[in-house]
Short mmCIF file of N, CA and C in Angstrom, two decimals:
data_model
loop_
_atom_site.label_atom_id
_atom_site.label_comp_id
_atom_site.label_asym_id
_atom_site.label_seq_id
_atom_site.Cartn_x
_atom_site.Cartn_y
_atom_site.Cartn_z
N MET A 92 100.90 98.09 154.22
CA MET A 92 100.79 96.95 153.34
C MET A 92 99.33 96.44 153.31
N LYS A 93 98.67 96.38 154.48
CA LYS A 93 97.28 95.94 154.52
C LYS A 93 96.40 96.87 153.70
N ARG A 94 96.69 98.16 153.79
CA ARG A 94 95.89 99.14 153.06
C ARG A 94 96.03 98.94 151.55
N LEU A 95 97.27 98.71 151.09
CA LEU A 95 97.52 98.48 149.67
C LEU A 95 96.84 97.19 149.20
N LEU A 96 96.90 96.16 150.01
CA LEU A 96 96.24 94.90 149.67
C LEU A 96 94.73 95.11 149.56
N GLY A 97 94.16 95.91 150.47
CA GLY A 97 92.73 96.21 150.43
C GLY A 97 92.33 96.94 149.15
N VAL A 98 93.20 97.83 148.68
CA VAL A 98 92.93 98.56 147.43
C VAL A 98 92.89 97.58 146.26
N PHE A 99 93.88 96.66 146.21
CA PHE A 99 93.91 95.68 145.11
C PHE A 99 92.72 94.74 145.16
N VAL A 100 92.33 94.30 146.33
CA VAL A 100 91.16 93.43 146.47
C VAL A 100 89.91 94.17 146.02
N GLY A 101 89.76 95.41 146.44
CA GLY A 101 88.61 96.23 146.05
C GLY A 101 88.55 96.44 144.54
N LEU A 102 89.70 96.73 143.94
CA LEU A 102 89.75 96.89 142.49
C LEU A 102 89.38 95.60 141.78
N GLY A 103 89.86 94.49 142.28
CA GLY A 103 89.55 93.19 141.68
C GLY A 103 88.07 92.90 141.74
N LEU A 104 87.43 93.23 142.86
CA LEU A 104 85.99 93.00 142.98
C LEU A 104 85.22 93.89 142.02
N LEU A 105 85.65 95.14 141.85
CA LEU A 105 84.98 96.04 140.93
C LEU A 105 85.10 95.52 139.50
N MET A 106 86.28 95.03 139.12
CA MET A 106 86.49 94.55 137.77
C MET A 106 85.74 93.25 137.52
N ALA A 107 85.54 92.43 138.55
CA ALA A 107 84.87 91.15 138.39
C ALA A 107 83.35 91.28 138.43
N ALA A 108 82.84 92.41 138.86
CA ALA A 108 81.39 92.60 138.97
C ALA A 108 80.75 92.56 137.60
N SER A 109 79.56 91.98 137.53
CA SER A 109 78.84 91.95 136.25
C SER A 109 78.27 93.33 135.96
N ALA A 110 77.87 93.50 134.70
CA ALA A 110 77.32 94.79 134.29
C ALA A 110 76.08 95.15 135.09
N SER A 111 75.35 94.14 135.57
CA SER A 111 74.12 94.42 136.32
C SER A 111 74.42 95.07 137.67
N ALA A 112 75.66 94.92 138.14
CA ALA A 112 76.02 95.46 139.44
C ALA A 112 76.57 96.89 139.35
N LEU A 113 76.67 97.45 138.17
CA LEU A 113 77.20 98.81 138.03
C LEU A 113 76.32 99.80 138.78
N GLU A 114 76.94 100.71 139.45
CA GLU A 114 76.22 101.71 140.23
C GLU A 114 75.97 102.97 139.40
N LEU A 115 75.31 102.81 138.29
CA LEU A 115 74.94 103.95 137.47
C LEU A 115 73.66 104.57 138.02
N PRO A 116 73.50 105.88 137.86
CA PRO A 116 72.24 106.50 138.29
C PRO A 116 71.11 106.09 137.35
N PHE A 117 69.89 106.11 137.86
CA PHE A 117 68.73 105.87 137.00
C PHE A 117 68.53 107.10 136.12
N CYS A 118 68.11 106.90 134.89
CA CYS A 118 67.86 107.99 133.96
C CYS A 118 66.68 108.84 134.44
N GLN A 119 66.81 110.13 134.30
CA GLN A 119 65.76 111.08 134.65
C GLN A 119 65.36 111.84 133.39
N PRO A 120 64.12 112.29 133.28
CA PRO A 120 63.66 112.96 132.06
C PRO A 120 64.47 114.19 131.67
N ASP A 121 64.98 114.94 132.63
CA ASP A 121 65.66 116.19 132.30
C ASP A 121 67.18 116.11 132.34
N ASP A 122 67.74 114.90 132.51
CA ASP A 122 69.20 114.85 132.57
C ASP A 122 69.79 114.74 131.16
N ASP A 123 71.07 114.96 131.05
CA ASP A 123 71.77 114.89 129.77
C ASP A 123 72.57 113.60 129.65
N LEU A 124 72.20 112.60 130.44
CA LEU A 124 72.93 111.34 130.42
C LEU A 124 72.42 110.42 129.31
N ILE A 125 73.28 109.53 128.87
CA ILE A 125 72.94 108.58 127.80
C ILE A 125 72.41 107.30 128.44
N PRO A 126 71.18 106.90 128.11
CA PRO A 126 70.63 105.68 128.70
C PRO A 126 71.27 104.42 128.14
N ILE A 127 71.50 103.46 129.02
CA ILE A 127 71.98 102.14 128.63
C ILE A 127 70.83 101.17 128.83
N PRO A 128 70.19 100.74 127.73
CA PRO A 128 69.08 99.79 127.88
C PRO A 128 69.60 98.39 128.18
N ARG A 129 68.74 97.61 128.78
CA ARG A 129 69.05 96.21 129.07
C ARG A 129 68.44 95.38 127.95
N TRP A 130 69.24 94.50 127.36
CA TRP A 130 68.75 93.62 126.30
C TRP A 130 68.92 92.18 126.76
N GLU A 131 67.81 91.60 127.21
CA GLU A 131 67.80 90.20 127.64
C GLU A 131 67.30 89.37 126.47
N VAL A 132 68.11 88.40 126.07
CA VAL A 132 67.78 87.61 124.88
C VAL A 132 68.26 86.18 125.08
N GLU A 133 67.45 85.24 124.58
CA GLU A 133 67.84 83.84 124.59
C GLU A 133 68.28 83.45 123.19
N VAL A 134 69.16 82.45 123.13
CA VAL A 134 69.67 81.94 121.87
C VAL A 134 69.30 80.46 121.79
N ASP A 135 68.73 80.05 120.67
CA ASP A 135 68.38 78.63 120.52
C ASP A 135 69.56 77.85 119.93
N SER A 136 69.36 76.59 119.66
CA SER A 136 70.43 75.73 119.17
C SER A 136 70.90 76.11 117.76
N GLN A 137 70.10 76.90 117.04
CA GLN A 137 70.47 77.37 115.70
C GLN A 137 71.09 78.77 115.74
N TYR A 138 71.40 79.26 116.95
CA TYR A 138 71.98 80.59 117.17
C TYR A 138 71.05 81.71 116.71
N GLN A 139 69.73 81.47 116.84
CA GLN A 139 68.76 82.52 116.54
C GLN A 139 68.39 83.24 117.83
N LEU A 140 68.25 84.56 117.74
CA LEU A 140 67.92 85.42 118.87
C LEU A 140 66.42 85.44 119.09
N SER A 141 66.01 85.44 120.36
CA SER A 141 64.58 85.42 120.69
C SER A 141 63.93 86.80 120.61
N THR A 142 64.70 87.86 120.70
CA THR A 142 64.14 89.22 120.62
C THR A 142 64.96 90.07 119.66
N VAL A 143 64.34 91.09 119.14
CA VAL A 143 64.98 91.99 118.18
C VAL A 143 66.12 92.74 118.87
N PRO A 144 67.29 92.78 118.25
CA PRO A 144 68.39 93.57 118.82
C PRO A 144 68.06 95.07 118.79
N PRO A 145 68.39 95.80 119.85
CA PRO A 145 68.20 97.26 119.83
C PRO A 145 69.35 97.90 119.05
N ALA A 146 69.48 97.47 117.80
CA ALA A 146 70.62 97.81 116.97
C ALA A 146 70.62 99.26 116.52
N GLN A 147 71.68 99.94 116.89
CA GLN A 147 71.93 101.31 116.45
C GLN A 147 73.42 101.52 116.60
N GLU A 148 74.05 101.91 115.54
CA GLU A 148 75.50 102.08 115.55
C GLU A 148 75.93 102.96 116.72
N GLY A 149 76.86 102.45 117.53
CA GLY A 149 77.39 103.18 118.66
C GLY A 149 76.62 103.01 119.96
N ARG A 150 75.40 102.48 119.91
CA ARG A 150 74.58 102.31 121.12
C ARG A 150 75.24 101.30 122.06
N ILE A 151 75.24 101.62 123.35
CA ILE A 151 75.74 100.70 124.37
C ILE A 151 74.53 100.07 125.05
N VAL A 152 74.58 98.75 125.21
CA VAL A 152 73.51 98.01 125.87
C VAL A 152 74.10 97.13 126.96
N HIS A 153 73.28 96.85 127.97
CA HIS A 153 73.63 95.84 128.96
C HIS A 153 73.07 94.54 128.41
N LEU A 154 73.94 93.70 127.89
CA LEU A 154 73.54 92.46 127.23
C LEU A 154 73.52 91.30 128.22
N LEU A 155 72.38 90.62 128.26
CA LEU A 155 72.22 89.37 129.00
C LEU A 155 71.79 88.32 127.98
N LEU A 156 72.76 87.67 127.36
CA LEU A 156 72.53 86.70 126.32
C LEU A 156 72.63 85.31 126.93
N SER A 157 71.53 84.57 126.94
CA SER A 157 71.55 83.26 127.61
C SER A 157 71.33 82.13 126.62
N PHE A 158 71.94 81.01 126.94
CA PHE A 158 71.85 79.78 126.17
C PHE A 158 71.14 78.75 127.04
N PRO A 159 69.80 78.75 127.07
CA PRO A 159 69.07 77.89 128.01
C PRO A 159 69.23 76.40 127.76
N ASP A 160 69.62 76.01 126.55
CA ASP A 160 69.74 74.59 126.23
C ASP A 160 71.12 74.01 126.54
N LEU A 161 72.06 74.85 126.97
CA LEU A 161 73.43 74.37 127.19
C LEU A 161 73.70 74.09 128.67
N ASP A 162 74.29 72.94 128.95
CA ASP A 162 74.74 72.64 130.30
C ASP A 162 76.17 73.16 130.47
N ARG A 163 76.75 72.93 131.63
CA ARG A 163 78.09 73.46 131.94
C ARG A 163 79.12 72.99 130.91
N ASP A 164 79.12 71.70 130.58
CA ASP A 164 80.12 71.17 129.65
C ASP A 164 79.98 71.79 128.26
N ALA A 165 78.76 71.87 127.76
CA ALA A 165 78.53 72.45 126.43
C ALA A 165 78.89 73.93 126.42
N CYS A 166 78.64 74.61 127.51
CA CYS A 166 78.94 76.04 127.60
C CYS A 166 80.45 76.28 127.58
N THR A 167 81.20 75.45 128.28
CA THR A 167 82.64 75.68 128.37
C THR A 167 83.36 75.42 127.06
N VAL A 168 82.79 74.61 126.17
CA VAL A 168 83.45 74.38 124.88
C VAL A 168 83.02 75.38 123.81
N LEU A 169 82.00 76.17 124.10
CA LEU A 169 81.54 77.17 123.14
C LEU A 169 82.53 78.33 123.14
N SER A 170 83.18 78.54 122.02
CA SER A 170 84.16 79.61 121.95
C SER A 170 83.51 80.89 121.43
N GLY A 171 84.26 81.98 121.51
CA GLY A 171 83.76 83.27 121.05
C GLY A 171 83.74 83.35 119.53
N GLY A 172 83.40 84.51 119.02
CA GLY A 172 83.35 84.73 117.59
C GLY A 172 82.13 84.14 116.93
N LYS A 173 81.04 84.07 117.66
CA LYS A 173 79.81 83.50 117.13
C LYS A 173 78.94 84.57 116.47
N ASN A 174 78.23 84.13 115.43
CA ASN A 174 77.24 84.98 114.77
C ASN A 174 75.86 84.55 115.24
N PHE A 175 75.03 85.53 115.58
CA PHE A 175 73.67 85.27 116.03
C PHE A 175 72.71 85.98 115.09
N LEU A 176 71.60 85.32 114.77
CA LEU A 176 70.67 85.81 113.76
C LEU A 176 69.33 86.17 114.35
N TYR A 177 68.79 87.31 113.93
CA TYR A 177 67.39 87.60 114.16
C TYR A 177 66.74 87.62 112.78
N PRO A 178 65.90 86.61 112.47
CA PRO A 178 65.37 86.44 111.12
C PRO A 178 64.12 87.26 110.81
N PHE A 179 64.30 88.55 110.55
CA PHE A 179 63.17 89.41 110.18
C PHE A 179 62.46 88.87 108.95
N SER A 180 63.21 88.30 108.00
CA SER A 180 62.63 87.91 106.72
C SER A 180 61.61 86.77 106.85
N GLU A 181 61.59 86.07 107.98
CA GLU A 181 60.57 85.04 108.18
C GLU A 181 59.18 85.66 108.22
N ASP A 182 59.06 86.84 108.82
CA ASP A 182 57.77 87.53 108.91
C ASP A 182 57.52 88.47 107.75
N ASP A 183 58.58 89.04 107.22
CA ASP A 183 58.47 90.02 106.14
C ASP A 183 59.60 89.78 105.14
N PRO A 184 59.32 89.11 104.01
CA PRO A 184 60.37 88.78 103.04
C PRO A 184 61.12 89.99 102.50
N GLU A 185 60.56 91.19 102.62
CA GLU A 185 61.24 92.39 102.14
C GLU A 185 62.22 92.96 103.16
N SER A 186 62.20 92.44 104.37
CA SER A 186 63.07 92.96 105.43
C SER A 186 64.40 92.24 105.43
N ALA A 187 65.40 92.92 105.95
CA ALA A 187 66.73 92.33 106.09
C ALA A 187 66.82 91.61 107.42
N ASP A 188 67.51 90.48 107.41
CA ASP A 188 67.81 89.80 108.67
C ASP A 188 68.91 90.57 109.38
N ILE A 189 68.96 90.44 110.71
CA ILE A 189 70.02 91.08 111.48
C ILE A 189 70.94 89.99 112.01
N VAL A 190 72.24 90.19 111.80
CA VAL A 190 73.25 89.27 112.33
C VAL A 190 74.15 90.09 113.25
N ILE A 191 74.33 89.59 114.47
CA ILE A 191 75.28 90.24 115.38
C ILE A 191 76.40 89.25 115.67
N THR A 192 77.60 89.76 115.83
CA THR A 192 78.76 88.94 116.14
C THR A 192 79.30 89.36 117.50
N ILE A 193 79.58 88.36 118.32
CA ILE A 193 80.17 88.59 119.65
C ILE A 193 81.41 87.73 119.74
N ARG A 194 82.52 88.33 120.09
CA ARG A 194 83.79 87.59 120.19
C ARG A 194 83.94 86.83 121.50
N GLU A 195 83.39 87.37 122.57
CA GLU A 195 83.60 86.78 123.89
C GLU A 195 82.79 85.49 124.04
N ALA A 196 83.41 84.51 124.67
CA ALA A 196 82.73 83.24 124.95
C ALA A 196 81.83 83.42 126.17
N PRO A 197 80.72 82.69 126.23
CA PRO A 197 79.87 82.76 127.42
C PRO A 197 80.54 82.07 128.60
N THR A 198 80.01 82.35 129.78
CA THR A 198 80.49 81.68 130.99
C THR A 198 79.31 80.97 131.64
N TYR A 199 79.62 79.97 132.43
CA TYR A 199 78.57 79.22 133.12
C TYR A 199 78.60 79.59 134.59
N GLY A 200 77.46 80.00 135.12
CA GLY A 200 77.37 80.40 136.51
C GLY A 200 76.03 80.01 137.09
N SER A 201 75.63 80.69 138.13
CA SER A 201 74.37 80.37 138.82
C SER A 201 73.14 80.57 137.94
N ARG A 202 73.26 81.41 136.92
CA ARG A 202 72.13 81.65 136.01
C ARG A 202 72.26 80.84 134.72
N GLY A 203 73.17 79.89 134.68
CA GLY A 203 73.37 79.07 133.49
C GLY A 203 74.44 79.63 132.58
N CYS A 204 74.35 79.27 131.31
CA CYS A 204 75.33 79.69 130.31
C CYS A 204 74.90 81.03 129.73
N MET A 205 75.77 82.04 129.88
CA MET A 205 75.38 83.35 129.37
C MET A 205 76.56 84.29 129.14
N VAL A 206 76.28 85.32 128.38
CA VAL A 206 77.16 86.46 128.19
C VAL A 206 76.49 87.61 128.93
N ASP A 207 77.22 88.25 129.84
CA ASP A 207 76.68 89.35 130.63
C ASP A 207 77.70 90.47 130.62
N GLY A 208 77.35 91.59 130.00
CA GLY A 208 78.29 92.70 129.95
C GLY A 208 77.72 93.90 129.22
N LEU A 209 78.51 94.94 129.19
CA LEU A 209 78.16 96.15 128.47
C LEU A 209 78.81 96.08 127.09
N TYR A 210 77.99 96.18 126.06
CA TYR A 210 78.47 96.06 124.69
C TYR A 210 78.02 97.24 123.86
N ALA A 211 78.89 97.68 122.95
CA ALA A 211 78.55 98.74 122.00
C ALA A 211 78.36 98.11 120.63
N PHE A 212 77.30 98.55 119.94
CA PHE A 212 77.08 98.11 118.58
C PHE A 212 78.09 98.81 117.68
N GLY A 213 78.86 98.01 116.93
CA GLY A 213 79.85 98.56 116.02
C GLY A 213 79.22 99.07 114.74
N GLU A 214 80.05 99.32 113.79
CA GLU A 214 79.62 99.89 112.52
C GLU A 214 78.67 98.95 111.78
N LEU A 215 77.64 99.54 111.23
CA LEU A 215 76.63 98.82 110.47
C LEU A 215 77.22 98.39 109.12
N GLU A 216 76.98 97.12 108.76
CA GLU A 216 77.35 96.63 107.44
C GLU A 216 76.08 96.06 106.81
N GLU A 217 75.80 96.47 105.59
CA GLU A 217 74.61 95.98 104.90
C GLU A 217 75.01 95.19 103.67
N ALA A 218 74.30 94.09 103.44
CA ALA A 218 74.47 93.30 102.24
C ALA A 218 73.08 93.10 101.65
N GLY A 219 72.88 93.57 100.42
CA GLY A 219 71.56 93.49 99.78
C GLY A 219 71.23 92.09 99.31
N GLY A 220 70.07 91.97 98.72
CA GLY A 220 69.63 90.68 98.19
C GLY A 220 70.36 90.33 96.91
N GLU A 221 69.99 89.21 96.32
CA GLU A 221 70.63 88.71 95.10
C GLU A 221 70.50 89.72 93.96
N GLU A 222 69.32 90.29 93.79
CA GLU A 222 69.09 91.21 92.69
C GLU A 222 68.96 92.64 93.23
N GLU A 223 69.36 93.58 92.41
CA GLU A 223 69.25 94.99 92.78
C GLU A 223 67.79 95.33 93.06
N GLY A 224 67.53 96.01 94.15
CA GLY A 224 66.18 96.42 94.50
C GLY A 224 65.35 95.31 95.12
N ASP A 225 65.96 94.20 95.43
CA ASP A 225 65.26 93.06 96.02
C ASP A 225 64.66 93.43 97.37
N GLY A 226 65.37 94.25 98.15
CA GLY A 226 64.86 94.64 99.46
C GLY A 226 65.31 93.73 100.56
N ALA A 227 65.46 92.46 100.29
CA ALA A 227 65.92 91.51 101.29
C ALA A 227 67.43 91.59 101.40
N GLY A 228 67.96 91.15 102.49
CA GLY A 228 69.40 91.15 102.68
C GLY A 228 69.74 90.89 104.12
N VAL A 229 70.94 91.29 104.49
CA VAL A 229 71.44 91.07 105.84
C VAL A 229 72.07 92.36 106.35
N VAL A 230 71.76 92.69 107.59
CA VAL A 230 72.39 93.80 108.28
C VAL A 230 73.25 93.19 109.38
N ARG A 231 74.53 93.56 109.41
CA ARG A 231 75.47 92.96 110.36
C ARG A 231 76.00 94.02 111.33
N PHE A 232 76.11 93.60 112.59
CA PHE A 232 76.72 94.43 113.63
C PHE A 232 77.72 93.58 114.40
N GLN A 233 78.84 94.16 114.73
CA GLN A 233 79.80 93.55 115.63
C GLN A 233 79.56 94.19 116.99
N LEU A 234 79.40 93.39 118.05
CA LEU A 234 79.26 93.94 119.40
C LEU A 234 80.63 93.96 120.05
N HIS A 235 80.98 95.10 120.64
CA HIS A 235 82.29 95.29 121.27
C HIS A 235 82.10 95.44 122.78
N LEU A 236 82.76 94.58 123.54
CA LEU A 236 82.70 94.64 124.99
C LEU A 236 83.30 95.95 125.48
N GLN A 237 82.58 96.62 126.39
CA GLN A 237 83.03 97.89 126.95
C GLN A 237 83.49 97.66 128.38
N PRO A 238 84.65 98.17 128.75
CA PRO A 238 85.10 98.01 130.13
C PRO A 238 84.17 98.76 131.09
N ASP A 239 83.75 98.08 132.16
CA ASP A 239 82.87 98.69 133.15
C ASP A 239 83.44 100.00 133.69
N TRP A 240 84.75 100.00 133.98
CA TRP A 240 85.36 101.18 134.59
C TRP A 240 85.27 102.39 133.68
N SER A 241 85.35 102.21 132.34
CA SER A 241 85.29 103.37 131.45
C SER A 241 83.88 103.97 131.43
N ILE A 242 82.86 103.13 131.56
CA ILE A 242 81.48 103.62 131.62
C ILE A 242 81.27 104.39 132.91
N LEU A 243 81.74 103.83 134.02
CA LEU A 243 81.58 104.49 135.32
C LEU A 243 82.33 105.81 135.39
N GLU A 244 83.58 105.81 134.95
CA GLU A 244 84.41 107.01 135.04
C GLU A 244 83.94 108.14 134.15
N SER A 245 83.29 107.81 133.04
CA SER A 245 82.88 108.85 132.10
C SER A 245 81.82 109.78 132.68
N GLY A 246 80.95 109.24 133.56
CA GLY A 246 79.87 110.04 134.12
C GLY A 246 78.83 110.46 133.10
N ARG A 247 78.82 109.82 131.93
CA ARG A 247 77.94 110.21 130.83
C ARG A 247 76.72 109.31 130.68
N PHE A 248 76.63 108.21 131.47
CA PHE A 248 75.61 107.20 131.24
C PHE A 248 74.70 107.01 132.45
N CYS A 249 73.49 106.52 132.17
CA CYS A 249 72.55 106.18 133.22
C CYS A 249 71.88 104.86 132.83
N LYS A 250 71.33 104.17 133.83
CA LYS A 250 70.61 102.95 133.50
C LYS A 250 69.13 103.25 133.46
N MET A 251 68.48 102.57 132.56
CA MET A 251 67.05 102.79 132.36
C MET A 251 66.27 102.18 133.52
N VAL A 252 65.09 102.65 133.76
CA VAL A 252 64.26 102.20 134.88
C VAL A 252 64.06 100.69 134.84
N GLN A 253 64.03 100.08 133.64
CA GLN A 253 63.84 98.64 133.53
C GLN A 253 64.94 97.86 134.23
N GLU A 254 66.10 98.50 134.51
CA GLU A 254 67.20 97.83 135.20
C GLU A 254 66.89 97.56 136.66
N GLY A 255 65.96 98.28 137.24
CA GLY A 255 65.76 98.24 138.68
C GLY A 255 64.97 97.14 139.21
#
């Protein structure tokens, strides 16, 4: 019975571990593993992203999305299904803005209010500008949370040196 209890406790700890604690190997130049980049980004009160998303359909990233302006109370009432904007068009009116959607709500912990996990960029959706050939528009991605255990069990992924 003690042994079975130990297995359940161990499994619970593995499932509760953040993406940063995954024991993936570091990427090597000659391996055939798929790198998982770390994307650390802050969100302001207007839900704008501080850095460009490493957006590529199907790419898995270790997302550390933080809300530095939110305290514990504000964080706990923030629900999932939020859209976040990276406004490329502010610098280049011909460029499309990038909008990412995340369903999971952030949690508040020792590092403040944040979303921490492995996410895959879903299918790309493009919406052009008002007029044909305008060039401006919006590119949308849905981020899908990936179970840590599926990444570990696959043996297909490595973490980039920046993770260390």
